[in-house]
PDB file of C-alpha atoms in Angstrom:
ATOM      1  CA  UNK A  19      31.506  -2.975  27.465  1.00 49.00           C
ATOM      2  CA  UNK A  20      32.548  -6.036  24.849  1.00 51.00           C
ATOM      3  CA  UNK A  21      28.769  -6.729  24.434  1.00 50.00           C
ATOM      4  CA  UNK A  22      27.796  -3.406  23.840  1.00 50.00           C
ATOM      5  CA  UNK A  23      30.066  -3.367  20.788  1.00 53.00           C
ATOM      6  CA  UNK A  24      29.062  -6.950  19.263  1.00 58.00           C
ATOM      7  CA  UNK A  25      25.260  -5.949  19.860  1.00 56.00           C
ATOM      8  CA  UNK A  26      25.095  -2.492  18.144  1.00 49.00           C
ATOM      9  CA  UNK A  27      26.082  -3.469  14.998  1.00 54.00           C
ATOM     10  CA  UNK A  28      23.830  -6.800  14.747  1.00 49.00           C
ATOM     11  CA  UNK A  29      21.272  -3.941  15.571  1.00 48.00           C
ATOM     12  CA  UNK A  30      22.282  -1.925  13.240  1.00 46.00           C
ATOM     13  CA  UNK A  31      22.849  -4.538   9.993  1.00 51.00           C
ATOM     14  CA  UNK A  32      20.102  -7.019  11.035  1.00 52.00           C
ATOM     15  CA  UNK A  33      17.205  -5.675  12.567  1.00 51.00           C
ATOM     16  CA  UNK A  34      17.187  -1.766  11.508  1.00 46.00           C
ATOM     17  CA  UNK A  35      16.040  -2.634   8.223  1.00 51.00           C
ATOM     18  CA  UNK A  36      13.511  -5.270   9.453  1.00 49.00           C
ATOM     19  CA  UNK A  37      12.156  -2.685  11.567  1.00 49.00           C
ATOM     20  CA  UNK A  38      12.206   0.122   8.550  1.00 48.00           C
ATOM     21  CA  UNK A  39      10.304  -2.093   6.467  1.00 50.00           C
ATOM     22  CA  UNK A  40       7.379  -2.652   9.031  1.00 50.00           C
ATOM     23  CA  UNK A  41       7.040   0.725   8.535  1.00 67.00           C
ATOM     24  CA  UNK A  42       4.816   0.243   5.714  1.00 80.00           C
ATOM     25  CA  UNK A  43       1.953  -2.244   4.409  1.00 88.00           C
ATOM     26  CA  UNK A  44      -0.039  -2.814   1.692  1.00 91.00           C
ATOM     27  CA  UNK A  45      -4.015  -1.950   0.415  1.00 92.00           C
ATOM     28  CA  UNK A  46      -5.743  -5.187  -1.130  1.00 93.00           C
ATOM     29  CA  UNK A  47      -8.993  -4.393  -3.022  1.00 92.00           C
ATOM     30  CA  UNK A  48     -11.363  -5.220  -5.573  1.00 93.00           C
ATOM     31  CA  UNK A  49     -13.010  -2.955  -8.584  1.00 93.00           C
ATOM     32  CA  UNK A  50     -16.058  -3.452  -9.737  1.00 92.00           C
ATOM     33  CA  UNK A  51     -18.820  -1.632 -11.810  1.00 91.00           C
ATOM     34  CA  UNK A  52     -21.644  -0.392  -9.694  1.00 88.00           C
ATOM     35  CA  UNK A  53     -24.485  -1.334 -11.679  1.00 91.00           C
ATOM     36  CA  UNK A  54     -23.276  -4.913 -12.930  1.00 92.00           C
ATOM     37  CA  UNK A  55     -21.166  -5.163 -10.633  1.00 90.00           C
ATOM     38  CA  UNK A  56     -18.539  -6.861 -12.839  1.00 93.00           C
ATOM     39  CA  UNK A  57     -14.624  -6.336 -12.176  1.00 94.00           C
ATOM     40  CA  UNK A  58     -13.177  -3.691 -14.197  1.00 94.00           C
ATOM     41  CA  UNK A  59     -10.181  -5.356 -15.609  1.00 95.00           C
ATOM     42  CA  UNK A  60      -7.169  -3.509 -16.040  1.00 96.00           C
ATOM     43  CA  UNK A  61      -8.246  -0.305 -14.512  1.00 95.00           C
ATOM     44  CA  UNK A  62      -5.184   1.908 -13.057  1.00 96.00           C
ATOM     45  CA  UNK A  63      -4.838   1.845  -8.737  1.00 95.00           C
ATOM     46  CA  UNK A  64      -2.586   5.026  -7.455  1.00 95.00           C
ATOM     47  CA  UNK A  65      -2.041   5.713  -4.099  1.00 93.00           C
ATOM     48  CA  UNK A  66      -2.086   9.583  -3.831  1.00 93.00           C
ATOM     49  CA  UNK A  67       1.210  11.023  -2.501  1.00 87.00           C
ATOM     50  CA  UNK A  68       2.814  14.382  -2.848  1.00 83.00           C
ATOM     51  CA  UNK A  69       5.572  14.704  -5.667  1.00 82.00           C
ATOM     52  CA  UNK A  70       8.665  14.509  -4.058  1.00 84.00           C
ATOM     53  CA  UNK A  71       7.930  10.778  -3.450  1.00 84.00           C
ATOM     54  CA  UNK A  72       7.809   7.125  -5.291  1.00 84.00           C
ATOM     55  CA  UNK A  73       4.452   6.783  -6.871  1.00 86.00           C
ATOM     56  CA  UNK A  74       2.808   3.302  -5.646  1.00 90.00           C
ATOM     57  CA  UNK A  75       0.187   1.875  -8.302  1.00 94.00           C
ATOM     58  CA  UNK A  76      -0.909  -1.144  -9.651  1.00 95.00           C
ATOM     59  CA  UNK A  77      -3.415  -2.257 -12.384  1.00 96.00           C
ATOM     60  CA  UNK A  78      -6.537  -4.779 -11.498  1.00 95.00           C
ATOM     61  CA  UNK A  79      -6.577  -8.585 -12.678  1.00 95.00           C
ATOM     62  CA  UNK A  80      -9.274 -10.381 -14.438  1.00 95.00           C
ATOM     63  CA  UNK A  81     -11.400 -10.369 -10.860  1.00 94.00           C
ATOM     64  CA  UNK A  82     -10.907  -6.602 -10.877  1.00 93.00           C
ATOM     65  CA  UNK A  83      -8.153  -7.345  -7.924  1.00 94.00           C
ATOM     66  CA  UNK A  84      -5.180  -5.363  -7.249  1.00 95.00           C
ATOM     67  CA  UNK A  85      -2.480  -5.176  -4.707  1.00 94.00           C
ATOM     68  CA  UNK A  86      -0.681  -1.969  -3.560  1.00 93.00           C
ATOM     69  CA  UNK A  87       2.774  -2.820  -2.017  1.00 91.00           C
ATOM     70  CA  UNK A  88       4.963  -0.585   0.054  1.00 89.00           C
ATOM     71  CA  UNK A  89       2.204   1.783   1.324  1.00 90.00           C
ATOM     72  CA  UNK A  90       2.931   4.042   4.228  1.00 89.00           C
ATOM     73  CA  UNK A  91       1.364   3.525   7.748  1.00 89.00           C
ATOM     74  CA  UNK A  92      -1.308   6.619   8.258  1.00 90.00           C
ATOM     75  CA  UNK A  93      -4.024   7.589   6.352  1.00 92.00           C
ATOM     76  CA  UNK A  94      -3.621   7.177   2.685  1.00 92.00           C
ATOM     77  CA  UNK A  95      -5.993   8.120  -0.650  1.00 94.00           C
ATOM     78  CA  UNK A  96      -6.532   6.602  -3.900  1.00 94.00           C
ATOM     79  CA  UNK A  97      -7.098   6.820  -7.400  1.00 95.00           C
ATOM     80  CA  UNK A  98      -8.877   4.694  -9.599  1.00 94.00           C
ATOM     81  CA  UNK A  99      -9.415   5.561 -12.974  1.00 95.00           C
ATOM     82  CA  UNK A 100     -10.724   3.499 -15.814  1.00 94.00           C
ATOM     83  CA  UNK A 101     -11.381   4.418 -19.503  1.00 94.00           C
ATOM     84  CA  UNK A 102     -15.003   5.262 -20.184  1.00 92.00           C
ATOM     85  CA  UNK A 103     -15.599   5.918 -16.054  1.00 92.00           C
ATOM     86  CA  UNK A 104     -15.031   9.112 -14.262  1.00 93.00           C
ATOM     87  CA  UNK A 105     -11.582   9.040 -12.329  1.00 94.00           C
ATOM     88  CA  UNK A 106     -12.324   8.242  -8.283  1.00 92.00           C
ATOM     89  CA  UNK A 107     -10.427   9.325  -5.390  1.00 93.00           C
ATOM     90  CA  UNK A 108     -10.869   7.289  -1.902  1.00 92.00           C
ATOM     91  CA  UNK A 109      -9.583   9.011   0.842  1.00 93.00           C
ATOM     92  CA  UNK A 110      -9.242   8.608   4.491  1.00 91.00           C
ATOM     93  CA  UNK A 111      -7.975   4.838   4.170  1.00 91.00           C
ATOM     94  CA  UNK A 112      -6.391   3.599   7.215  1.00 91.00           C
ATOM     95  CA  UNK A 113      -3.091   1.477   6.823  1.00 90.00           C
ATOM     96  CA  UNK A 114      -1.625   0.037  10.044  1.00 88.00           C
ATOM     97  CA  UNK A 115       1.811  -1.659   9.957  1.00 83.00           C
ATOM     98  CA  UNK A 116       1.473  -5.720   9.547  1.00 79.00           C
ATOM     99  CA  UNK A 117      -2.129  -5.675   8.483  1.00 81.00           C
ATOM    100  CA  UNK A 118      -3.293  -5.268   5.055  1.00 82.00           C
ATOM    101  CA  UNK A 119      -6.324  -2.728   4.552  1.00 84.00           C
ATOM    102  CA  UNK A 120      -9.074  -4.129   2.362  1.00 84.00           C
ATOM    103  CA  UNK A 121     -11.320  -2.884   0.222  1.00 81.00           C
ATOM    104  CA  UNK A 122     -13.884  -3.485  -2.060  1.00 77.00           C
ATOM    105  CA  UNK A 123     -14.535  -0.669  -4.429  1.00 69.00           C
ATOM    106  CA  UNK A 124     -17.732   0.068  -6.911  1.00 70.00           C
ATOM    107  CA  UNK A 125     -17.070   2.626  -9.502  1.00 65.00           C
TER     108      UNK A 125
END
């Protein structure tokens, strides 16, 4: 019964939040333009969530790259919007815990 007691709280300080934070990954992508396929630099990343949660975004480097951190496992949608370019919404992107989900996006 001793080693029921030391075990549940090393559970419950040590590996509860390692296995919270596996609930959720990250999208890696790149933006580009469609016909010159150059990166859009600086252009906004959102994931789309309802709004009662933390919004997730992230703006593209000087290779059009972005990273979004801290996305939920499950289907996920995005927004990209750039100025001069018509917004763009990606849906249906699968995000599985421990594995990034890339993409490479023309606008």
């Amino acid at each position: 019964m001793k080693t029921t007691y030391r075990i549940l709280p090393f559970f419950l300080f040590f590996l509860l939040p390692l296995w919270l934070m596996a609930q959720q990954s990250a999208i890696r992508g790149t933006v580009l333009d469609q016909q010159s396929e150059m990166p859009l630099i600086g252009a906004t990343v959102q994931l789309v969530l309802p709004a009662d949660q933390t919004p997730v975004g992230a703006m593209t480097d000087a290779n059009g790259a972005f990273v979004l951190k801290g996305v939920p496992v499950g289907r996920q949608a995005i927004r990209i919007s750039y100025l001069g370019y018509e917004p763009l919404t990606v849906p249906n992107i699968l995000v599985t815990a421990g594995k990034e989900a890339q993409l490479v996006l023309d606008e």
